[in-house]
Amino acid sequence: MKYGYFDDKKREYVINNPRTPWPWINYLGNEDFFSLISNSAGGYTFYKDAKFRRITRYRYNNVPMDSGGKYFYINDGDCVWSPGWKPCKTELDTYECRHGMNYTNIKGEKNGIIANVLYFVPLKTWAEVQRLTLTNNSKKTKKLKVFSFTEWCLWNAASDMENFQRNFSTGEVEIEGSVIYHKTEYKERRDHYAYYSVNVPVQGYDTDRESFFGLYNGFDEPQVVAEGKPGNTVAHGWSPIASHYIEVELKPGESKDFIFILGYVENKQDEKWESKNIINKKKAKETIARFNSVSKVDAALADLRNYWDNLLSIYTVDSGDEKVDRMVNIWNQYQCMITFCFSRSASFFESGIGRGMGFRDSNQDLTGFVHQIPERARERIIDIASTQFPDGGCYHQYQPLNKRGNNDIGGGFNDDPLWLILGTVSYIKETGDFGILDEKVPFDNDISVARSLFDHLTVSFDHVVNNLGPHGLPLIGRADWNDCLNLNCFSNDPNESFQTTENKTEGSKAESVMIAGLFVVYGRDYIDLCKKLGKNKEAERAQKLVDTMVDVIKKYGWDGEWFIRAYDYYGHKIGSNENEESKIFIESQGWCTMAGIGKEEGLCTKALNAVKERLDSKYGIVLNNPAFTKYYIEYGEISSYPAGYKENAGVFCHNNPWIMIGETVVGNGNRAWEYYKKICPSYLEDISELHKTEPYVYAQMVAGKDAFKPGEAKNSWLTGTASWNFYAVTQFMLGIRPEYDGLLIDPCIPTDWKGFKAVRKFRGAVYEIEVVNPYGKSKGIKEVVIDGQKYGSNLIPVYKSGTIHKVKIVIG
Ligand code: GLC
Ligand code: GLC
């Protein structure tokens, strides 16, 4: 069953049934000021950091799901309703939610009144604009009472949820004209406040939550709305909210617009006050003035659209399959921007108070984003590297507000350092900016020990070399990419975190074959980079270490039919035919085939066949098989999940593209694309009821074949799946890949594809690419023609910025 449809021309997903199987959300803002918004206007807002600078409150995992948001209530005499159906849930005559690129438009119609609300965060603005348009489609004049609503969060989203003995006494507001200011804690250490305004005079307001709702009502029936009479309350402590009350008269056919601004201001210490206890409102008023008319709002929305037109013109494909095109050209790229902005911090599955920016996560996210805004990727790389330790190890995550390593999860994940090589190399290949390597970058944010970014890459490489186990494979540390493979944890205490507990490290033999494969792939990238820089000695040193690792993997990492996953604390194999459960894991098959380890001897093909046979399922490739059915203290969290979920044999979509890329290494385009389609959300639209999460973005996990309900997705939006799928499909399957000295075109497509067209902007030049497949092959280059001339290589040169070139590739 479907709940809407793709409008590719407008780059929108249009939801026409508000009862989606789960809140289907969107993100507003892409720099400093952000909101999450569901298809019924649920969600919240924050500045930079969803934990430390939360502006509006949200209720996670509530009854009903998705409680709290940016609501409008319309009292039309005997009927009270909301344009997004919720929270009132009054049956609407029509409903439509359009999620677009950083804007959402929710439209409801009831008894001849259409309420259309556009939500977006204008570029370079610390505010969300809400434009409410009311239209009278009936034959009578209508008198409506309109109430806006949002609830302030007391800034720190974590303590906001728990420290009520304090919080219920701190809330403070100021009301001036049609603007409600939230100035809680402003008089002490905070240099910031928030506000909610509307561009017309109001006939009343409320700022005290219990007066607005009445103590016994929910979001669906605020007392003042039902009574049609605002309380004009001024919050003193308890829970401050912001609600405007507006009386509207509409003649038949008449339309009126109201522009609401929900904004955030920071003031310098000596500019905080206008007079005693009266806040300095200058900046708020300036922002409000920027959007106080419909034409100004239209212009800001047009700017946002242009911005996205631009970003999405950098890579476009015309494959002949609209489901591929809409993902590659629109939604997958959009999701890459979102994961770049939020890492794993704020979604409807990540509360915003748990995790910040992940070291490994953000490096991987970069690969799907770097072509869009390389300057921001550059800044991110420096930020990430600044949280590294001098020995190459790293904090597992950092806090976006202060950009400092955050000890909540600590460090010691031994895959982490290698991802910095991926992030940096992706950036340089896209831009040609080798200068980034000379940037002086601190360790653990301590500028006095800053060294070049290149040195950071060296310590990243060496961190693996300096932490090898008894077989010569990398020691795993707390975990590798798989956060749940906790081989030194040995926890019997449910109050211990699997991620931060290491009860047994002394003499641990726990090694990771996945990190070994990762080391070969990014070690080679490091070697190429050294050569490019003329650091030949270093390249030679690194080459020896990588070659040794390849040998070690062949010797100790091969199980006969596939690559084993790891060695446990005792030195026993994990992911081997010898094991009773979880005989095979996806990660080592992905990394070792991407590295082409043992390709000549047929190891890659064997491993990939084993994946097909044992891990593939109707809804994607599961992580391990057979699933663990009991808790193994020596394996940690992975065996804590019920069979078929998350890291215990779920379809962990993030790693499916590793296998897709592996298939392209052996030239199996049919299989690579078969796997692509299984997890690609646009192909799952028809089974939305089962799949549950948004059909326009990837989810982290889909329940695997051992689960109760295979095919049911969870954790949509913030997942490395976004960048990995984009990377796999654009660079290895469509095969258009930035290299230091040009654009490599090396497609690997299904044999029945006749070809495809693509446009790639690369370092300022435009490459109009046509790939033809006259012989029904998957891979291989028979001929390259550039601007009408035959060319001897499929590495297409870097051209002068501003020039346009036609490239034709014949597969064969
Ligand atoms: C999540 C984490 C990521 C981890 C993965 C597997 O996606 O964000 O860091 O690698 O789970 O455990
Ligand atoms: C990380 C991973 C998640 C895993 C969790 C364990 O948060 O993202 O997949 O289940 O660690 O706590």
PDB file of N, CA and C in Angstrom, residues 462-517:
ATOM      1  N   ASP A 462      49.322   4.263  11.118  1.00  0.00           N
ATOM      2  CA  ASP A 462      50.187   3.565  12.076  1.00  0.00           C
ATOM      3  C   ASP A 462      49.441   3.049  13.301  1.00  0.00           C
ATOM      4  N   HIS A 463      48.292   3.643  13.578  1.00  0.00           N
ATOM      5  CA  HIS A 463      47.543   3.154  14.729  1.00  0.00           C
ATOM      6  C   HIS A 463      47.196   1.677  14.536  1.00  0.00           C
ATOM      7  N   VAL A 464      46.909   1.312  13.297  1.00  0.00           N
ATOM      8  CA  VAL A 464      46.640  -0.101  13.015  1.00  0.00           C
ATOM      9  C   VAL A 464      47.927  -0.899  13.159  1.00  0.00           C
ATOM     10  N   VAL A 465      48.970  -0.388  12.540  1.00  0.00           N
ATOM     11  CA  VAL A 465      50.255  -1.099  12.548  1.00  0.00           C
ATOM     12  C   VAL A 465      50.760  -1.322  13.977  1.00  0.00           C
ATOM     13  N   ASN A 466      50.503  -0.348  14.830  1.00  0.00           N
ATOM     14  CA  ASN A 466      50.992  -0.443  16.211  1.00  0.00           C
ATOM     15  C   ASN A 466      50.077  -1.255  17.117  1.00  0.00           C
ATOM     16  N   ASN A 467      48.995  -1.734  16.574  1.00  0.00           N
ATOM     17  CA  ASN A 467      48.047  -2.482  17.405  1.00  0.00           C
ATOM     18  C   ASN A 467      47.652  -3.785  16.720  1.00  0.00           C
ATOM     19  N   LEU A 468      48.657  -4.592  16.455  1.00  0.00           N
ATOM     20  CA  LEU A 468      48.374  -5.869  15.809  1.00  0.00           C
ATOM     21  C   LEU A 468      48.327  -6.980  16.851  1.00  0.00           C
ATOM     22  N   GLY A 469      47.548  -7.990  16.544  1.00  0.00           N
ATOM     23  CA  GLY A 469      47.383  -9.111  17.469  1.00  0.00           C
ATOM     24  C   GLY A 469      48.257 -10.300  17.088  1.00  0.00           C
ATOM     25  N   PRO A 470      48.008 -11.421  17.739  1.00  0.00           N
ATOM     26  CA  PRO A 470      48.875 -12.591  17.572  1.00  0.00           C
ATOM     27  C   PRO A 470      48.973 -13.129  16.140  1.00  0.00           C
ATOM     28  N   HIS A 471      47.928 -12.976  15.334  1.00  0.00           N
ATOM     29  CA  HIS A 471      48.030 -13.448  13.953  1.00  0.00           C
ATOM     30  C   HIS A 471      48.596 -12.378  13.018  1.00  0.00           C
ATOM     31  N   GLY A 472      48.843 -11.199  13.588  1.00  0.00           N
ATOM     32  CA  GLY A 472      49.261 -10.090  12.719  1.00  0.00           C
ATOM     33  C   GLY A 472      48.072  -9.344  12.149  1.00  0.00           C
ATOM     34  N   LEU A 473      46.892  -9.682  12.621  1.00  0.00           N
ATOM     35  CA  LEU A 473      45.683  -8.947  12.232  1.00  0.00           C
ATOM     36  C   LEU A 473      45.468  -7.803  13.221  1.00  0.00           C
ATOM     37  N   PRO A 474      44.721  -6.760  12.826  1.00  0.00           N
ATOM     38  CA  PRO A 474      44.500  -5.632  13.741  1.00  0.00           C
ATOM     39  C   PRO A 474      43.703  -6.029  14.978  1.00  0.00           C
ATOM     40  N   LEU A 475      44.168  -5.579  16.126  1.00  0.00           N
ATOM     41  CA  LEU A 475      43.380  -5.752  17.355  1.00  0.00           C
ATOM     42  C   LEU A 475      42.097  -4.942  17.216  1.00  0.00           C
ATOM     43  N   ILE A 476      41.025  -5.464  17.780  1.00  0.00           N
ATOM     44  CA  ILE A 476      39.730  -4.830  17.526  1.00  0.00           C
ATOM     45  C   ILE A 476      39.446  -3.655  18.464  1.00  0.00           C
ATOM     46  N   GLY A 477      40.034  -3.667  19.678  1.00  0.00           N
ATOM     47  CA  GLY A 477      39.686  -2.614  20.644  1.00  0.00           C
ATOM     48  C   GLY A 477      38.271  -2.818  21.154  1.00  0.00           C
ATOM     49  N   ARG A 478      37.569  -1.715  21.383  1.00  0.00           N
ATOM     50  CA  ARG A 478      36.197  -1.843  21.903  1.00  0.00           C
ATOM     51  C   ARG A 478      35.250  -2.482  20.912  1.00  0.00           C
ATOM     52  N   ALA A 479      35.475  -2.176  19.677  1.00  0.00           N
ATOM     53  CA  ALA A 479      34.677  -2.739  18.576  1.00  0.00           C
ATOM     54  C   ALA A 479      35.297  -2.189  17.311  1.00  0.00           C
ATOM     55  N   ASP A 480      34.890  -2.732  16.168  1.00  0.00           N
ATOM     56  CA  ASP A 480      35.275  -2.078  14.920  1.00  0.00           C
ATOM     57  C   ASP A 480      34.028  -1.417  14.362  1.00  0.00           C
ATOM     58  N   TRP A 481      33.903  -1.344  13.050  1.00  0.00           N
ATOM     59  CA  TRP A 481      32.707  -0.696  12.491  1.00  0.00           C
ATOM     60  C   TRP A 481      31.429  -1.228  13.149  1.00  0.00           C
ATOM     61  N   ASN A 482      31.430  -2.493  13.415  1.00  0.00           N
ATOM     62  CA  ASN A 482      30.274  -3.082  14.071  1.00  0.00           C
ATOM     63  C   ASN A 482      30.351  -2.785  15.565  1.00  0.00           C
ATOM     64  N   ASP A 483      29.629  -1.755  15.976  1.00  0.00           N
ATOM     65  CA  ASP A 483      29.652  -1.303  17.359  1.00  0.00           C
ATOM     66  C   ASP A 483      29.297  -2.399  18.351  1.00  0.00           C
ATOM     67  N   CYS A 484      28.674  -3.434  17.860  1.00  0.00           N
ATOM     68  CA  CYS A 484      28.144  -4.462  18.760  1.00  0.00           C
ATOM     69  C   CYS A 484      29.030  -5.686  18.846  1.00  0.00           C
ATOM     70  N   LEU A 485      30.131  -5.690  18.129  1.00  0.00           N
ATOM     71  CA  LEU A 485      31.059  -6.821  18.247  1.00  0.00           C
ATOM     72  C   LEU A 485      32.072  -6.440  19.327  1.00  0.00           C
ATOM     73  N   ASN A 486      31.685  -6.678  20.586  1.00  0.00           N
ATOM     74  CA  ASN A 486      32.462  -6.199  21.727  1.00  0.00           C
ATOM     75  C   ASN A 486      33.239  -7.361  22.320  1.00  0.00           C
ATOM     76  N   LEU A 487      34.414  -7.600  21.763  1.00  0.00           N
ATOM     77  CA  LEU A 487      35.116  -8.845  22.076  1.00  0.00           C
ATOM     78  C   LEU A 487      35.932  -8.772  23.361  1.00  0.00           C
ATOM     79  N   ASN A 488      36.027  -7.603  23.943  1.00  0.00           N
ATOM     80  CA  ASN A 488      36.753  -7.495  25.217  1.00  0.00           C
ATOM     81  C   ASN A 488      35.842  -7.036  26.346  1.00  0.00           C
ATOM     82  N   CYS A 489      34.577  -7.107  26.109  1.00  0.00           N
ATOM     83  CA  CYS A 489      33.600  -6.516  27.029  1.00  0.00           C
ATOM     84  C   CYS A 489      33.266  -7.458  28.197  1.00  0.00           C
ATOM     85  N   PHE A 490      32.896  -8.672  27.899  1.00  0.00           N
ATOM     86  CA  PHE A 490      32.609  -9.681  28.923  1.00  0.00           C
ATOM     87  C   PHE A 490      31.714  -9.140  30.036  1.00  0.00           C
ATOM     88  N   SER A 491      30.562  -8.690  29.652  1.00  0.00           N
ATOM     89  CA  SER A 491      29.691  -8.065  30.643  1.00  0.00           C
ATOM     90  C   SER A 491      28.571  -8.990  31.082  1.00  0.00           C
ATOM     91  N   ASN A 492      28.417  -9.048  32.379  1.00  0.00           N
ATOM     92  CA  ASN A 492      27.318  -9.799  32.977  1.00  0.00           C
ATOM     93  C   ASN A 492      26.369  -8.869  33.703  1.00  0.00           C
ATOM     94  N   ASP A 493      26.662  -7.599  33.613  1.00  0.00           N
ATOM     95  CA  ASP A 493      25.910  -6.625  34.393  1.00  0.00           C
ATOM     96  C   ASP A 493      25.097  -5.746  33.437  1.00  0.00           C
ATOM     97  N   PRO A 494      23.780  -5.866  33.514  1.00  0.00           N
ATOM     98  CA  PRO A 494      22.949  -5.106  32.559  1.00  0.00           C
ATOM     99  C   PRO A 494      23.101  -3.592  32.690  1.00  0.00           C
ATOM    100  N   ASN A 495      23.695  -3.121  33.748  1.00  0.00           N
ATOM    101  CA  ASN A 495      23.887  -1.680  33.879  1.00  0.00           C
ATOM    102  C   ASN A 495      25.182  -1.196  33.242  1.00  0.00           C
ATOM    103  N   GLU A 496      25.956  -2.124  32.725  1.00  0.00           N
ATOM    104  CA  GLU A 496      27.160  -1.707  32.007  1.00  0.00           C
ATOM    105  C   GLU A 496      26.818  -1.462  30.548  1.00  0.00           C
ATOM    106  N   SER A 497      27.464  -0.468  29.958  1.00  0.00           N
ATOM    107  CA  SER A 497      27.260  -0.226  28.529  1.00  0.00           C
ATOM    108  C   SER A 497      28.191  -1.151  27.749  1.00  0.00           C
ATOM    109  N   PHE A 498      27.652  -1.803  26.741  1.00  0.00           N
ATOM    110  CA  PHE A 498      28.494  -2.676  25.921  1.00  0.00           C
ATOM    111  C   PHE A 498      29.604  -1.874  25.234  1.00  0.00           C
ATOM    112  N   GLN A 499      29.302  -0.611  24.960  1.00  0.00           N
ATOM    113  CA  GLN A 499      30.251   0.177  24.193  1.00  0.00           C
ATOM    114  C   GLN A 499      31.421   0.713  25.005  1.00  0.00           C
ATOM    115  N   THR A 500      31.190   0.910  26.300  1.00  0.00           N
ATOM    116  CA  THR A 500      32.268   1.536  27.066  1.00  0.00           C
ATOM    117  C   THR A 500      32.923   0.573  28.050  1.00  0.00           C
ATOM    118  N   THR A 501      32.431  -0.651  28.091  1.00  0.00           N
ATOM    119  CA  THR A 501      32.977  -1.587  29.070  1.00  0.00           C
ATOM    120  C   THR A 501      34.001  -2.515  28.426  1.00  0.00           C
ATOM    121  N   GLU A 502      35.155  -2.604  29.056  1.00  0.00           N
ATOM    122  CA  GLU A 502      36.150  -3.578  28.620  1.00  0.00           C
ATOM    123  C   GLU A 502      36.635  -4.289  29.877  1.00  0.00           C
ATOM    124  N   ASN A 503      35.947  -5.339  30.221  1.00  0.00           N
ATOM    125  CA  ASN A 503      36.319  -6.057  31.451  1.00  0.00           C
ATOM    126  C   ASN A 503      37.566  -6.910  31.275  1.00  0.00           C
ATOM    127  N   LYS A 504      37.852  -7.273  30.029  1.00  0.00           N
ATOM    128  CA  LYS A 504      39.021  -8.113  29.783  1.00  0.00           C
ATOM    129  C   LYS A 504      39.785  -7.539  28.599  1.00  0.00           C
ATOM    130  N   THR A 505      40.928  -6.995  28.893  1.00  0.00           N
ATOM    131  CA  THR A 505      41.763  -6.543  27.775  1.00  0.00           C
ATOM    132  C   THR A 505      43.150  -7.171  27.877  1.00  0.00           C
ATOM    133  N   GLU A 506      43.584  -7.391  29.109  1.00  0.00           N
ATOM    134  CA  GLU A 506      44.900  -8.002  29.322  1.00  0.00           C
ATOM    135  C   GLU A 506      45.032  -9.273  28.491  1.00  0.00           C
ATOM    136  N   GLY A 507      46.025  -9.290  27.654  1.00  0.00           N
ATOM    137  CA  GLY A 507      46.305 -10.520  26.908  1.00  0.00           C
ATOM    138  C   GLY A 507      45.239 -10.868  25.888  1.00  0.00           C
ATOM    139  N   SER A 508      44.408  -9.902  25.539  1.00  0.00           N
ATOM    140  CA  SER A 508      43.345 -10.204  24.581  1.00  0.00           C
ATOM    141  C   SER A 508      43.916 -10.541  23.211  1.00  0.00           C
ATOM    142  N   LYS A 509      43.342 -11.549  22.614  1.00  0.00           N
ATOM    143  CA  LYS A 509      43.762 -11.919  21.258  1.00  0.00           C
ATOM    144  C   LYS A 509      42.706 -11.513  20.240  1.00  0.00           C
ATOM    145  N   ALA A 510      41.787 -10.643  20.662  1.00  0.00           N
ATOM    146  CA  ALA A 510      40.672 -10.321  19.771  1.00  0.00           C
ATOM    147  C   ALA A 510      41.118  -9.452  18.592  1.00  0.00           C
ATOM    148  N   GLU A 511      40.977  -9.989  17.406  1.00  0.00           N
ATOM    149  CA  GLU A 511      41.439  -9.320  16.191  1.00  0.00           C
ATOM    150  C   GLU A 511      40.290  -9.227  15.201  1.00  0.00           C
ATOM    151  N   SER A 512      40.370  -8.231  14.347  1.00  0.00           N
ATOM    152  CA  SER A 512      39.301  -8.001  13.380  1.00  0.00           C
ATOM    153  C   SER A 512      39.799  -8.168  11.947  1.00  0.00           C
ATOM    154  N   VAL A 513      39.182  -9.084  11.225  1.00  0.00           N
ATOM    155  CA  VAL A 513      39.517  -9.231   9.802  1.00  0.00           C
ATOM    156  C   VAL A 513      38.917  -8.069   9.013  1.00  0.00           C
ATOM    157  N   MET A 514      37.819  -7.523   9.546  1.00  0.00           N
ATOM    158  CA  MET A 514      37.261  -6.374   8.837  1.00  0.00           C
ATOM    159  C   MET A 514      38.245  -5.202   8.840  1.00  0.00           C
ATOM    160  N   ILE A 515      38.815  -4.909  10.004  1.00  0.00           N
ATOM    161  CA  ILE A 515      39.783  -3.798  10.030  1.00  0.00           C
ATOM    162  C   ILE A 515      40.956  -4.118   9.116  1.00  0.00           C
ATOM    163  N   ALA A 516      41.295  -5.389   9.035  1.00  0.00           N
ATOM    164  CA  ALA A 516      42.398  -5.767   8.150  1.00  0.00           C
ATOM    165  C   ALA A 516      42.073  -5.391   6.706  1.00  0.00           C
ATOM    166  N   GLY A 517      40.856  -5.722   6.270  1.00  0.00           N
ATOM    167  CA  GLY A 517      40.443  -5.383   4.899  1.00  0.00           C
ATOM    168  C   GLY A 517      40.402  -3.872   4.700  1.00  0.00           C
TER     169      GLY A 517
END
